[in-house]
């Protein structure tokens, strides 16, 4: 059986602002197994990135704070580790690719310098060893003339090539877990497909587990094994990818899927627009946070927030309503 790599339970993260306390992540729990690819989807501001940054100790404090929870990585709680302990894990055992490579790469240092830094720190390589390995990494992610381009600065690379550099940096120490935070958002469709195919190929070759964060359910369809759907800092649905696409149990998930163009859609069929806006994370509404936007909402939905419960095998949902009948589940 696959080994459990990451076990996150009851994670809560808040931010102290002038308007009040922002409840960004609200009791998130999930697991990641060895070699698994997990998709985390939801609209902007739902807590996807904050969840992963909380696990890695990347939330600036102040104003942010991990208020509760556990994040066991090989039975060691990441949330209880010191900064030095986390520094040894970040980049070596758990790596993260951020959304915008231009702000993640230092503009005044060469790509080679930035690649070699992690290799020297985590693996104790010499300058020559780190240089050779860096060239290999750039070649692995498809950078042409890698031996020459390694001395270039980030601005001399295109957006797609900068993202490939970020992938090379993330994979440099052969991590067990790769967290990809919307790595294709700023790229055109052709480059998006190339980056997605590259990550799939490297995943299969290296056998690492991946957490792929995105707001686009279309991207994860052929990439992940399982999907977590987040809304307002909560996980509202967690299922195997095929099960989620065939039988969405939460109205929010179903609406997201109906907003995607489909090859088998009827001619002239309109895409769905989810009316309304997400709730204010400072002043939470009573009950389910999606209830004000939900066409299936019942009185109970406005009074009490449902817990995430397993309804079908490996398929959990946080919803009072059965969408087929329109009544309580």
Short mmCIF file of N, CA and C in Angstrom, two decimals, residues 186-325:
data_model
loop_
_atom_site.label_atom_id
_atom_site.label_comp_id
_atom_site.label_asym_id
_atom_site.label_seq_id
_atom_site.Cartn_x
_atom_site.Cartn_y
_atom_site.Cartn_z
N UNK A 186 -0.09 32.54 -15.47
CA UNK A 186 0.37 33.72 -16.20
C UNK A 186 0.86 33.39 -17.62
N UNK A 187 0.69 32.13 -18.04
CA UNK A 187 1.25 31.69 -19.33
C UNK A 187 0.14 31.49 -20.36
N UNK A 188 0.51 31.58 -21.65
CA UNK A 188 -0.50 31.35 -22.68
C UNK A 188 -0.84 29.87 -22.75
N UNK A 189 -1.92 29.55 -23.47
CA UNK A 189 -2.48 28.20 -23.44
C UNK A 189 -1.49 27.15 -23.92
N UNK A 190 -0.72 27.46 -24.97
CA UNK A 190 0.25 26.50 -25.49
C UNK A 190 1.32 26.18 -24.47
N UNK A 191 1.86 27.21 -23.81
CA UNK A 191 2.89 27.01 -22.80
C UNK A 191 2.31 26.31 -21.57
N UNK A 192 1.03 26.62 -21.24
CA UNK A 192 0.37 25.92 -20.13
C UNK A 192 0.40 24.42 -20.35
N UNK A 193 0.03 24.01 -21.57
CA UNK A 193 0.00 22.58 -21.89
C UNK A 193 1.40 21.96 -21.80
N UNK A 194 2.42 22.70 -22.26
CA UNK A 194 3.79 22.20 -22.20
C UNK A 194 4.25 22.01 -20.76
N UNK A 195 3.94 22.99 -19.90
CA UNK A 195 4.34 22.90 -18.49
C UNK A 195 3.62 21.75 -17.79
N UNK A 196 2.32 21.60 -18.08
CA UNK A 196 1.55 20.51 -17.48
C UNK A 196 2.10 19.15 -17.90
N UNK A 197 2.40 19.01 -19.19
CA UNK A 197 2.97 17.75 -19.69
C UNK A 197 4.34 17.48 -19.08
N UNK A 198 5.12 18.55 -18.90
CA UNK A 198 6.44 18.40 -18.30
C UNK A 198 6.34 17.89 -16.87
N UNK A 199 5.44 18.47 -16.10
CA UNK A 199 5.28 18.04 -14.70
C UNK A 199 4.80 16.59 -14.64
N UNK A 200 3.87 16.21 -15.52
CA UNK A 200 3.39 14.82 -15.55
C UNK A 200 4.54 13.85 -15.86
N UNK A 201 5.37 14.23 -16.83
CA UNK A 201 6.49 13.36 -17.20
C UNK A 201 7.49 13.22 -16.05
N UNK A 202 7.82 14.34 -15.43
CA UNK A 202 8.77 14.31 -14.32
C UNK A 202 8.21 13.56 -13.12
N UNK A 203 6.90 13.71 -12.88
CA UNK A 203 6.26 12.96 -11.80
C UNK A 203 6.41 11.45 -12.02
N UNK A 204 6.15 11.02 -13.26
CA UNK A 204 6.24 9.59 -13.56
C UNK A 204 7.68 9.09 -13.48
N UNK A 205 8.63 9.93 -13.89
CA UNK A 205 10.04 9.52 -13.86
C UNK A 205 10.61 9.49 -12.44
N UNK A 206 10.22 10.48 -11.62
CA UNK A 206 10.82 10.63 -10.29
C UNK A 206 9.98 10.02 -9.17
N UNK A 207 8.69 9.75 -9.43
CA UNK A 207 7.84 9.11 -8.44
C UNK A 207 7.46 9.98 -7.26
N UNK A 208 7.50 11.30 -7.43
CA UNK A 208 7.16 12.18 -6.31
C UNK A 208 5.66 12.41 -6.22
N UNK A 209 5.19 12.84 -5.06
CA UNK A 209 3.81 13.24 -4.87
C UNK A 209 3.68 14.72 -5.22
N UNK A 210 2.52 15.11 -5.75
CA UNK A 210 2.31 16.49 -6.19
C UNK A 210 1.01 17.03 -5.63
N UNK A 211 1.05 18.27 -5.16
CA UNK A 211 -0.16 19.02 -4.84
C UNK A 211 -0.25 20.15 -5.86
N UNK A 212 -1.28 20.11 -6.71
CA UNK A 212 -1.42 21.08 -7.80
C UNK A 212 -2.57 22.02 -7.46
N UNK A 213 -2.23 23.28 -7.19
CA UNK A 213 -3.22 24.29 -6.81
C UNK A 213 -3.66 25.05 -8.06
N UNK A 214 -4.97 25.19 -8.25
CA UNK A 214 -5.46 25.91 -9.42
C UNK A 214 -6.90 26.37 -9.18
N UNK A 215 -7.35 27.34 -9.97
CA UNK A 215 -8.77 27.71 -9.95
C UNK A 215 -9.49 27.11 -11.15
N UNK A 216 -8.77 26.33 -11.96
CA UNK A 216 -9.30 25.83 -13.22
C UNK A 216 -9.48 24.31 -13.15
N UNK A 217 -10.72 23.86 -13.06
CA UNK A 217 -10.99 22.42 -13.00
C UNK A 217 -10.60 21.71 -14.29
N UNK A 218 -10.56 22.45 -15.40
CA UNK A 218 -10.18 21.85 -16.66
C UNK A 218 -8.73 21.40 -16.67
N UNK A 219 -7.86 22.12 -15.99
CA UNK A 219 -6.43 21.80 -15.98
C UNK A 219 -6.17 20.48 -15.25
N UNK A 220 -6.92 20.24 -14.16
CA UNK A 220 -6.61 19.08 -13.32
C UNK A 220 -7.20 17.78 -13.84
N UNK A 221 -8.10 17.86 -14.83
CA UNK A 221 -8.85 16.68 -15.27
C UNK A 221 -7.93 15.52 -15.65
N UNK A 222 -6.90 15.78 -16.42
CA UNK A 222 -6.01 14.71 -16.86
C UNK A 222 -4.71 14.64 -16.11
N UNK A 223 -4.63 15.34 -14.97
CA UNK A 223 -3.36 15.44 -14.25
C UNK A 223 -3.37 14.77 -12.89
N UNK A 224 -4.50 14.89 -12.15
CA UNK A 224 -4.50 14.50 -10.74
C UNK A 224 -5.24 13.19 -10.51
N UNK A 225 -5.01 12.60 -9.34
CA UNK A 225 -5.72 11.39 -8.91
C UNK A 225 -6.96 11.75 -8.10
N UNK A 226 -6.83 12.80 -7.31
CA UNK A 226 -7.90 13.18 -6.38
C UNK A 226 -8.00 14.69 -6.34
N UNK A 227 -9.20 15.21 -6.03
CA UNK A 227 -9.44 16.65 -6.04
C UNK A 227 -10.06 17.09 -4.72
N UNK A 228 -9.52 18.19 -4.19
CA UNK A 228 -10.12 18.88 -3.05
C UNK A 228 -10.70 20.19 -3.57
N UNK A 229 -11.96 20.46 -3.26
CA UNK A 229 -12.61 21.71 -3.66
C UNK A 229 -12.73 22.58 -2.42
N UNK A 230 -12.19 23.81 -2.49
CA UNK A 230 -12.22 24.72 -1.34
C UNK A 230 -13.12 25.91 -1.62
N UNK A 231 -13.75 26.39 -0.56
CA UNK A 231 -14.59 27.59 -0.64
C UNK A 231 -14.55 28.30 0.70
N UNK A 232 -14.18 29.57 0.69
CA UNK A 232 -14.16 30.41 1.90
C UNK A 232 -13.35 29.79 3.03
N UNK A 233 -12.23 29.15 2.66
CA UNK A 233 -11.35 28.58 3.68
C UNK A 233 -11.75 27.21 4.17
N UNK A 234 -12.81 26.63 3.62
CA UNK A 234 -13.27 25.29 3.99
C UNK A 234 -13.06 24.33 2.82
N UNK A 235 -12.87 23.05 3.11
CA UNK A 235 -12.97 22.02 2.08
C UNK A 235 -14.44 21.63 2.00
N UNK A 236 -15.05 21.80 0.81
CA UNK A 236 -16.47 21.47 0.65
C UNK A 236 -16.67 20.13 -0.05
N UNK A 237 -15.62 19.64 -0.74
CA UNK A 237 -15.73 18.33 -1.38
C UNK A 237 -14.34 17.75 -1.59
N UNK A 238 -14.23 16.42 -1.44
CA UNK A 238 -12.96 15.71 -1.60
C UNK A 238 -13.28 14.36 -2.23
N UNK A 239 -12.78 14.14 -3.46
CA UNK A 239 -13.14 12.91 -4.17
C UNK A 239 -12.09 12.55 -5.20
N UNK A 240 -12.11 11.29 -5.64
CA UNK A 240 -11.29 10.88 -6.78
C UNK A 240 -11.72 11.67 -7.99
N UNK A 241 -10.78 11.99 -8.88
CA UNK A 241 -11.05 12.95 -9.95
C UNK A 241 -12.20 12.51 -10.85
N UNK A 242 -12.24 11.24 -11.26
CA UNK A 242 -13.32 10.79 -12.14
C UNK A 242 -14.67 10.83 -11.45
N UNK A 243 -14.68 10.47 -10.17
CA UNK A 243 -15.91 10.50 -9.38
C UNK A 243 -16.43 11.93 -9.25
N UNK A 244 -15.52 12.86 -9.03
CA UNK A 244 -15.92 14.26 -8.86
C UNK A 244 -16.54 14.81 -10.13
N UNK A 245 -15.97 14.48 -11.29
CA UNK A 245 -16.49 15.00 -12.55
C UNK A 245 -17.81 14.34 -12.92
N UNK A 246 -17.97 13.07 -12.55
CA UNK A 246 -19.19 12.35 -12.91
C UNK A 246 -20.33 12.60 -11.93
N UNK A 247 -20.00 12.70 -10.63
CA UNK A 247 -21.04 12.83 -9.60
C UNK A 247 -20.68 13.90 -8.58
N UNK A 248 -20.60 15.16 -8.97
CA UNK A 248 -20.34 16.20 -7.96
C UNK A 248 -21.49 16.24 -6.95
N UNK A 249 -21.15 16.27 -5.67
CA UNK A 249 -22.17 16.25 -4.62
C UNK A 249 -22.42 17.61 -3.99
N UNK A 250 -21.52 18.56 -4.22
CA UNK A 250 -21.71 19.90 -3.65
C UNK A 250 -22.16 20.86 -4.74
N UNK A 251 -23.14 21.71 -4.46
CA UNK A 251 -23.63 22.65 -5.48
C UNK A 251 -22.53 23.56 -6.04
N UNK A 252 -21.55 23.91 -5.21
CA UNK A 252 -20.45 24.76 -5.70
C UNK A 252 -19.61 24.02 -6.73
N UNK A 253 -19.28 22.75 -6.44
CA UNK A 253 -18.51 21.94 -7.39
C UNK A 253 -19.29 21.78 -8.69
N UNK A 254 -20.58 21.48 -8.58
CA UNK A 254 -21.41 21.29 -9.77
C UNK A 254 -21.46 22.57 -10.60
N UNK A 255 -21.55 23.72 -9.94
CA UNK A 255 -21.59 25.00 -10.66
C UNK A 255 -20.26 25.29 -11.35
N UNK A 256 -19.14 24.96 -10.67
CA UNK A 256 -17.83 25.14 -11.29
C UNK A 256 -17.71 24.30 -12.56
N UNK A 257 -18.19 23.05 -12.50
CA UNK A 257 -18.12 22.17 -13.67
C UNK A 257 -19.01 22.67 -14.80
N UNK A 258 -20.17 23.23 -14.45
CA UNK A 258 -21.08 23.75 -15.49
C UNK A 258 -20.56 25.05 -16.11
N UNK A 259 -19.54 25.65 -15.47
CA UNK A 259 -18.97 26.88 -16.03
C UNK A 259 -17.86 26.59 -17.04
N UNK A 260 -17.53 25.28 -17.21
CA UNK A 260 -16.47 24.89 -18.14
C UNK A 260 -17.04 24.54 -19.50
N UNK A 261 -16.40 24.97 -20.60
CA UNK A 261 -16.83 24.50 -21.93
C UNK A 261 -16.62 23.00 -22.04
N UNK A 262 -17.56 22.29 -22.69
CA UNK A 262 -17.47 20.85 -22.82
C UNK A 262 -17.51 20.43 -24.29
N UNK A 263 -16.72 19.42 -24.61
CA UNK A 263 -16.72 18.89 -25.97
C UNK A 263 -18.06 18.23 -26.31
N UNK A 264 -18.73 17.67 -25.30
CA UNK A 264 -20.00 16.98 -25.54
C UNK A 264 -21.20 17.86 -25.22
N UNK A 265 -20.98 19.17 -25.08
CA UNK A 265 -22.08 20.08 -24.78
C UNK A 265 -23.00 20.28 -25.98
N UNK A 266 -24.23 20.70 -25.69
CA UNK A 266 -25.20 20.95 -26.75
C UNK A 266 -24.87 22.25 -27.47
N UNK A 267 -25.14 22.32 -28.79
CA UNK A 267 -24.90 23.58 -29.52
C UNK A 267 -25.71 24.72 -28.92
N UNK A 268 -25.06 25.85 -28.72
CA UNK A 268 -25.74 27.01 -28.16
C UNK A 268 -25.95 26.96 -26.66
N UNK A 269 -25.46 25.91 -26.00
CA UNK A 269 -25.62 25.79 -24.56
C UNK A 269 -24.78 26.84 -23.84
N UNK A 270 -25.42 27.58 -22.93
CA UNK A 270 -24.72 28.65 -22.21
C UNK A 270 -23.98 28.09 -21.01
N UNK A 271 -22.80 28.68 -20.74
CA UNK A 271 -22.04 28.31 -19.55
C UNK A 271 -22.68 28.96 -18.33
N UNK A 272 -22.57 28.29 -17.18
CA UNK A 272 -23.20 28.80 -15.97
C UNK A 272 -22.34 29.88 -15.33
N UNK A 273 -23.00 30.88 -14.81
CA UNK A 273 -22.33 31.94 -14.06
C UNK A 273 -22.80 31.85 -12.62
N UNK A 274 -21.85 31.67 -11.69
CA UNK A 274 -22.23 31.59 -10.28
C UNK A 274 -22.52 33.00 -9.78
N UNK A 275 -23.77 33.25 -9.46
CA UNK A 275 -24.18 34.59 -9.03
C UNK A 275 -23.62 34.92 -7.65
N UNK A 276 -23.48 36.22 -7.37
CA UNK A 276 -23.03 36.65 -6.06
C UNK A 276 -21.52 36.64 -5.91
N UNK A 277 -21.07 36.89 -4.71
CA UNK A 277 -19.64 36.95 -4.41
C UNK A 277 -19.35 36.10 -3.17
N UNK A 278 -18.08 35.68 -3.00
CA UNK A 278 -17.72 34.92 -1.79
C UNK A 278 -17.97 35.75 -0.53
N UNK A 279 -18.12 35.10 0.62
CA UNK A 279 -18.42 35.82 1.86
C UNK A 279 -17.23 36.63 2.36
N UNK A 280 -17.52 37.61 3.17
CA UNK A 280 -16.50 38.40 3.86
C UNK A 280 -15.86 37.50 4.92
N UNK A 281 -14.55 37.27 4.80
CA UNK A 281 -13.87 36.36 5.72
C UNK A 281 -13.62 36.98 7.09
N UNK A 282 -13.98 38.26 7.24
CA UNK A 282 -13.92 38.89 8.56
C UNK A 282 -15.25 38.70 9.29
N UNK A 283 -16.34 38.91 8.56
CA UNK A 283 -17.69 38.78 9.15
C UNK A 283 -18.41 37.63 8.44
N UNK A 284 -18.19 36.42 8.94
CA UNK A 284 -18.77 35.24 8.32
C UNK A 284 -20.29 35.23 8.47
N UNK A 285 -21.01 34.83 7.41
CA UNK A 285 -22.45 34.64 7.58
C UNK A 285 -22.71 33.41 8.43
N UNK A 286 -23.86 33.37 9.06
CA UNK A 286 -24.23 32.19 9.84
C UNK A 286 -24.55 31.06 8.88
N UNK A 287 -24.19 29.84 9.24
CA UNK A 287 -24.51 28.71 8.39
C UNK A 287 -23.46 28.43 7.35
N UNK A 288 -23.87 27.78 6.26
CA UNK A 288 -22.95 27.42 5.17
C UNK A 288 -22.50 28.67 4.44
N UNK A 289 -21.19 28.86 4.22
CA UNK A 289 -20.72 30.08 3.56
C UNK A 289 -21.18 30.20 2.10
N UNK A 290 -21.55 29.08 1.47
CA UNK A 290 -22.00 29.13 0.07
C UNK A 290 -23.51 29.35 -0.04
N UNK A 291 -24.24 29.24 1.07
CA UNK A 291 -25.70 29.31 1.04
C UNK A 291 -26.26 30.56 0.34
N UNK A 292 -25.70 31.77 0.55
CA UNK A 292 -26.26 32.95 -0.13
C UNK A 292 -26.18 32.88 -1.66
N UNK A 293 -25.30 32.04 -2.21
CA UNK A 293 -25.14 31.93 -3.66
C UNK A 293 -25.74 30.64 -4.21
N UNK A 294 -26.28 29.79 -3.34
CA UNK A 294 -26.68 28.44 -3.72
C UNK A 294 -28.17 28.37 -4.06
N UNK A 295 -28.49 27.84 -5.25
CA UNK A 295 -29.89 27.75 -5.66
C UNK A 295 -30.60 26.57 -4.99
N UNK A 296 -29.85 25.71 -4.30
CA UNK A 296 -30.46 24.58 -3.60
C UNK A 296 -30.63 24.85 -2.10
N UNK A 297 -30.21 26.03 -1.64
CA UNK A 297 -30.14 26.30 -0.20
C UNK A 297 -31.50 26.15 0.48
N UNK A 298 -31.50 25.47 1.64
CA UNK A 298 -32.68 25.31 2.49
C UNK A 298 -32.48 26.15 3.75
N UNK A 299 -33.52 26.19 4.58
CA UNK A 299 -33.44 26.98 5.81
C UNK A 299 -32.26 26.55 6.68
N UNK A 300 -32.04 25.23 6.76
CA UNK A 300 -30.96 24.72 7.60
C UNK A 300 -29.60 25.20 7.12
N UNK A 301 -29.45 25.40 5.80
CA UNK A 301 -28.17 25.84 5.24
C UNK A 301 -27.79 27.22 5.75
N UNK A 302 -28.79 28.05 6.04
CA UNK A 302 -28.53 29.41 6.53
C UNK A 302 -28.33 29.44 8.05
N UNK A 303 -28.59 28.31 8.71
CA UNK A 303 -28.51 28.26 10.16
C UNK A 303 -27.28 27.53 10.68
N UNK A 304 -26.82 26.50 9.94
CA UNK A 304 -25.76 25.63 10.46
C UNK A 304 -24.82 25.22 9.33
N UNK A 305 -23.52 25.32 9.59
CA UNK A 305 -22.51 24.95 8.58
C UNK A 305 -22.25 23.44 8.66
N UNK A 306 -22.45 22.69 7.58
CA UNK A 306 -22.26 21.24 7.64
C UNK A 306 -20.79 20.85 7.74
N UNK A 307 -20.53 19.72 8.37
CA UNK A 307 -19.18 19.17 8.45
C UNK A 307 -18.88 18.37 7.19
N UNK A 308 -17.59 18.21 6.89
CA UNK A 308 -17.17 17.37 5.77
C UNK A 308 -17.33 15.91 6.17
N UNK A 309 -18.21 15.18 5.47
CA UNK A 309 -18.48 13.79 5.81
C UNK A 309 -18.40 12.91 4.57
N UNK A 310 -17.95 11.67 4.76
CA UNK A 310 -17.86 10.73 3.66
C UNK A 310 -19.26 10.20 3.32
N UNK A 311 -19.74 10.50 2.10
CA UNK A 311 -21.07 10.09 1.66
C UNK A 311 -20.98 8.81 0.82
N UNK A 312 -19.95 8.76 -0.05
CA UNK A 312 -19.66 7.60 -0.87
C UNK A 312 -18.23 7.17 -0.57
N UNK A 313 -17.83 5.95 -0.94
CA UNK A 313 -16.44 5.54 -0.71
C UNK A 313 -15.45 6.53 -1.34
N UNK A 314 -14.53 7.06 -0.52
CA UNK A 314 -13.51 8.03 -0.92
C UNK A 314 -14.12 9.30 -1.53
N UNK A 315 -15.32 9.64 -1.11
CA UNK A 315 -15.99 10.84 -1.61
C UNK A 315 -16.70 11.54 -0.45
N UNK A 316 -16.10 12.66 0.00
CA UNK A 316 -16.64 13.41 1.13
C UNK A 316 -17.20 14.74 0.66
N UNK A 317 -18.23 15.23 1.36
CA UNK A 317 -18.84 16.51 1.00
C UNK A 317 -19.35 17.20 2.26
N UNK A 318 -19.34 18.52 2.24
CA UNK A 318 -19.89 19.31 3.34
C UNK A 318 -21.14 20.03 2.82
N UNK A 319 -22.28 19.35 2.85
CA UNK A 319 -23.52 19.92 2.32
C UNK A 319 -24.71 19.21 2.93
N UNK A 320 -25.75 20.00 3.27
CA UNK A 320 -26.97 19.42 3.83
C UNK A 320 -27.89 18.87 2.75
N UNK A 321 -27.73 19.32 1.50
CA UNK A 321 -28.73 19.10 0.47
C UNK A 321 -28.36 17.96 -0.47
N UNK A 322 -29.35 17.17 -0.83
CA UNK A 322 -29.21 16.20 -1.90
C UNK A 322 -29.70 16.88 -3.18
N UNK A 323 -28.77 17.17 -4.11
CA UNK A 323 -29.14 17.95 -5.30
C UNK A 323 -30.14 17.22 -6.19
N UNK A 324 -30.18 15.89 -6.13
CA UNK A 324 -31.14 15.13 -6.96
C UNK A 324 -32.58 15.35 -6.51
N UNK A 325 -32.78 15.35 -5.18
CA UNK A 325 -34.14 15.48 -4.65
C UNK A 325 -34.46 16.91 -4.23
#
